[in-house]
Tab-separated table of N, CA and C in Angstrom:
chain	number	residue	atom	x	y	z
P	1	GLU	N	0.815	-1.195	0.000
P	1	GLU	CA	0.000	0.000	0.000
P	1	GLU	C	0.860	1.260	0.000
P	2	LYS	N	2.033	1.128	0.602
P	2	LYS	CA	2.926	2.285	0.637
P	2	LYS	C	3.419	2.639	-0.773
P	3	ASP	N	3.553	1.631	-1.635
P	3	ASP	CA	3.966	1.894	-3.015
P	3	ASP	C	2.944	2.774	-3.738
P	4	VAL	N	1.676	2.504	-3.512
P	4	VAL	CA	0.618	3.301	-4.140
P	4	VAL	C	0.659	4.729	-3.603
P	5	GLU	N	0.868	4.867	-2.304
P	5	GLU	CA	0.978	6.203	-1.707
P	5	GLU	C	2.182	6.955	-2.273
P	6	THR	N	3.283	6.241	-2.467
P	6	THR	CA	4.482	6.861	-3.034
P	6	THR	C	4.216	7.346	-4.456
P	7	LEU	N	3.554	6.515	-5.256
P	7	LEU	CA	3.199	6.929	-6.619
P	7	LEU	C	2.348	8.196	-6.596
P	8	GLU	N	1.336	8.207	-5.739
P	8	GLU	CA	0.453	9.375	-5.662
P	8	GLU	C	1.203	10.623	-5.204
P	9	ALA	N	2.183	10.455	-4.342
P	9	ALA	CA	2.958	11.600	-3.860
P	9	ALA	C	3.924	12.120	-4.923
P	10	LEU	N	4.452	11.230	-5.751
P	10	LEU	CA	5.435	11.628	-6.759
P	10	LEU	C	4.815	12.284	-7.992
P	11	LEU	N	3.618	11.890	-8.343
P	11	LEU	CA	3.006	12.402	-9.577
P	11	LEU	C	2.941	13.925	-9.636
P	12	PRO	N	2.475	14.612	-8.592
P	12	PRO	CA	2.440	16.084	-8.689
P	12	PRO	C	3.825	16.723	-8.701
P	13	LEU	N	4.825	15.998	-8.218
P	13	LEU	CA	6.185	16.540	-8.231
P	13	LEU	C	6.804	16.487	-9.624
P	14	ILE	N	6.302	15.604	-10.464
P	14	ILE	CA	6.833	15.450	-11.822
P	14	ILE	C	6.023	16.277	-12.818
P	15	GLU	N	4.706	16.181	-12.714
P	15	GLU	CA	3.818	16.825	-13.689
P	15	GLU	C	3.954	18.347	-13.644
P	16	GLY	N	4.316	18.923	-14.775
P	16	GLY	CA	4.435	20.369	-14.899
P	16	GLY	C	5.708	20.962	-14.321
P	17	ARG	N	6.618	20.123	-13.848
P	17	ARG	CA	7.835	20.639	-13.213
P	17	ARG	C	9.123	20.185	-13.889
P	18	SER	N	8.999	19.407	-14.926
P	18	SER	CA	10.183	18.877	-15.591
P	18	SER	C	10.516	19.707	-16.827
P	19	PHE	N	11.794	19.774	-17.149
P	19	PHE	CA	12.211	20.445	-18.383
P	19	PHE	C	11.850	19.607	-19.606
P	20	CYS	N	11.744	18.313	-19.401
P	20	CYS	CA	11.426	17.406	-20.503
P	20	CYS	C	9.917	17.394	-20.750
P	21	PRO	N	9.492	17.683	-21.967
P	21	PRO	CA	8.057	17.687	-22.244
P	21	PRO	C	7.432	16.294	-22.186
P	22	LEU	N	8.254	15.266	-22.230
P	22	LEU	CA	7.724	13.908	-22.164
P	22	LEU	C	7.376	13.481	-20.741
P	23	ALA	N	7.837	14.213	-19.753
P	23	ALA	CA	7.565	13.847	-18.357
P	23	ALA	C	6.069	13.896	-18.063
P	24	ASP	N	5.399	14.948	-18.517
P	24	ASP	CA	3.950	15.028	-18.309
P	24	ASP	C	3.243	13.861	-18.982
P	25	ALA	N	3.671	13.525	-20.172
P	25	ALA	CA	3.055	12.418	-20.897
P	25	ALA	C	3.275	11.087	-20.187
P	26	ALA	N	4.348	10.963	-19.441
P	26	ALA	CA	4.600	9.736	-18.686
P	26	ALA	C	3.738	9.674	-17.426
P	27	VAL	N	3.390	10.822	-16.885
P	27	VAL	CA	2.594	10.884	-15.653
P	27	VAL	C	1.123	10.570	-15.924
P	28	TRP	N	0.592	11.050	-17.017
P	28	TRP	CA	-0.846	10.957	-17.271
P	28	TRP	C	-1.401	9.535	-17.232
P	29	PRO	N	-0.772	8.537	-17.862
P	29	PRO	CA	-1.347	7.182	-17.785
P	29	PRO	C	-1.351	6.623	-16.361
P	30	VAL	N	-0.300	6.908	-15.611
P	30	VAL	CA	-0.233	6.424	-14.232
P	30	VAL	C	-1.309	7.112	-13.398
P	31	LYS	N	-1.433	8.409	-13.573
P	31	LYS	CA	-2.434	9.185	-12.834
P	31	LYS	C	-3.848	8.687	-13.159
P	32	GLY	N	-4.102	8.458	-14.430
P	32	GLY	CA	-5.417	7.972	-14.846
P	32	GLY	C	-5.723	6.575	-14.343
P	33	SER	N	-4.725	5.700	-14.399
P	33	SER	CA	-4.972	4.336	-13.934
P	33	SER	C	-5.161	4.295	-12.423
P	34	LEU	N	-4.448	5.134	-11.688
P	34	LEU	CA	-4.667	5.207	-10.239
P	34	LEU	C	-6.054	5.757	-9.920
P	35	LYS	N	-6.503	6.703	-10.719
P	35	LYS	CA	-7.826	7.294	-10.497
P	35	LYS	C	-8.928	6.248	-10.679
P	36	HIS	N	-8.796	5.419	-11.717
P	36	HIS	CA	-9.863	4.484	-12.057
P	36	HIS	C	-9.676	3.083	-11.478
P	37	PHE	N	-8.448	2.701	-11.162
P	37	PHE	CA	-8.177	1.329	-10.730
P	37	PHE	C	-7.384	1.259	-9.430
P	38	LYS	N	-7.562	2.236	-8.560
P	38	LYS	CA	-6.785	2.284	-7.319
P	38	LYS	C	-6.997	1.028	-6.469
P	39	GLU	N	-8.213	0.531	-6.412
P	39	GLU	CA	-8.483	-0.670	-5.610
P	39	GLU	C	-7.708	-1.879	-6.128
P	40	GLN	N	-7.547	-1.983	-7.439
P	40	GLN	CA	-6.764	-3.085	-7.996
P	40	GLN	C	-5.293	-2.942	-7.633
P	41	TYR	N	-4.774	-1.727	-7.676
P	41	TYR	CA	-3.394	-1.487	-7.247
P	41	TYR	C	-3.217	-1.917	-5.795
P	42	LEU	N	-4.151	-1.507	-4.935
P	42	LEU	CA	-4.050	-1.833	-3.516
P	42	LEU	C	-4.172	-3.336	-3.281
P	43	ALA	N	-5.053	-4.007	-4.016
P	43	ALA	CA	-5.203	-5.456	-3.870
P	43	ALA	C	-3.915	-6.175	-4.258
P	44	LEU	N	-3.299	-5.753	-5.348
P	44	LEU	CA	-2.028	-6.365	-5.757
P	44	LEU	C	-0.936	-6.099	-4.736
P	45	ALA	N	-0.929	-4.911	-4.159
P	45	ALA	CA	0.078	-4.578	-3.147
P	45	ALA	C	-0.116	-5.430	-1.898
P	46	ARG	N	-1.351	-5.699	-1.526
P	46	ARG	CA	-1.624	-6.519	-0.340
P	46	ARG	C	-1.206	-7.968	-0.545
P	47	GLU	N	-1.336	-8.473	-1.771
P	47	GLU	CA	-0.982	-9.868	-2.057
P	47	GLU	C	0.516	-10.110	-1.972
P	48	LYS	N	1.313	-9.093	-2.232
P	48	LYS	CA	2.778	-9.175	-2.163
P	48	LYS	C	3.336	-10.334	-2.993
P	49	ARG	N	2.819	-10.471	-4.186
P	49	ARG	CA	3.380	-11.450	-5.119
P	49	ARG	C	3.531	-10.773	-6.472
P	50	PRO	N	4.444	-11.264	-7.278
P	50	PRO	CA	4.669	-10.609	-8.572
P	50	PRO	C	3.451	-10.717	-9.487
P	51	VAL	N	3.282	-9.706	-10.292
P	51	VAL	CA	2.209	-9.696	-11.282
P	51	VAL	C	2.676	-10.502	-12.486
P	52	PRO	N	1.849	-11.426	-12.991
P	52	PRO	CA	2.259	-12.203	-14.166
P	52	PRO	C	2.509	-11.299	-15.371
P	53	ARG	N	3.561	-11.609	-16.113
P	53	ARG	CA	3.879	-10.831	-17.310
P	53	ARG	C	3.303	-11.523	-18.538
P	54	PRO	N	3.002	-10.770	-19.576
P	54	PRO	CA	2.551	-11.396	-20.822
P	54	PRO	C	3.625	-12.324	-21.385
P	55	ALA	N	3.200	-13.345	-22.086
P	55	ALA	CA	4.126	-14.334	-22.640
P	55	ALA	C	5.099	-13.724	-23.649
P	56	LEU	N	4.728	-12.623	-24.272
P	56	LEU	CA	5.591	-12.013	-25.283
P	56	LEU	C	6.843	-11.379	-24.687
P	57	TRP	N	6.932	-11.233	-23.377
P	57	TRP	CA	8.082	-10.588	-22.744
P	57	TRP	C	9.254	-11.530	-22.566
P	58	ARG	N	9.118	-12.753	-22.954
P	58	ARG	CA	10.192	-13.735	-22.728
P	58	ARG	C	11.324	-13.557	-23.663
């Protein structure tokens, strides 16, 4: 759960404060997914096991 809190704390520190214009674009998907799927993030954090990766990553 602390990982989710850390993500939420870091997002405003990056968005709009970086010299790189791509930084905002990197924040938006994380911010949006936390907004809509926060409970899933917290459930995965509570399980404390790795998330399965797609087979194409091998």
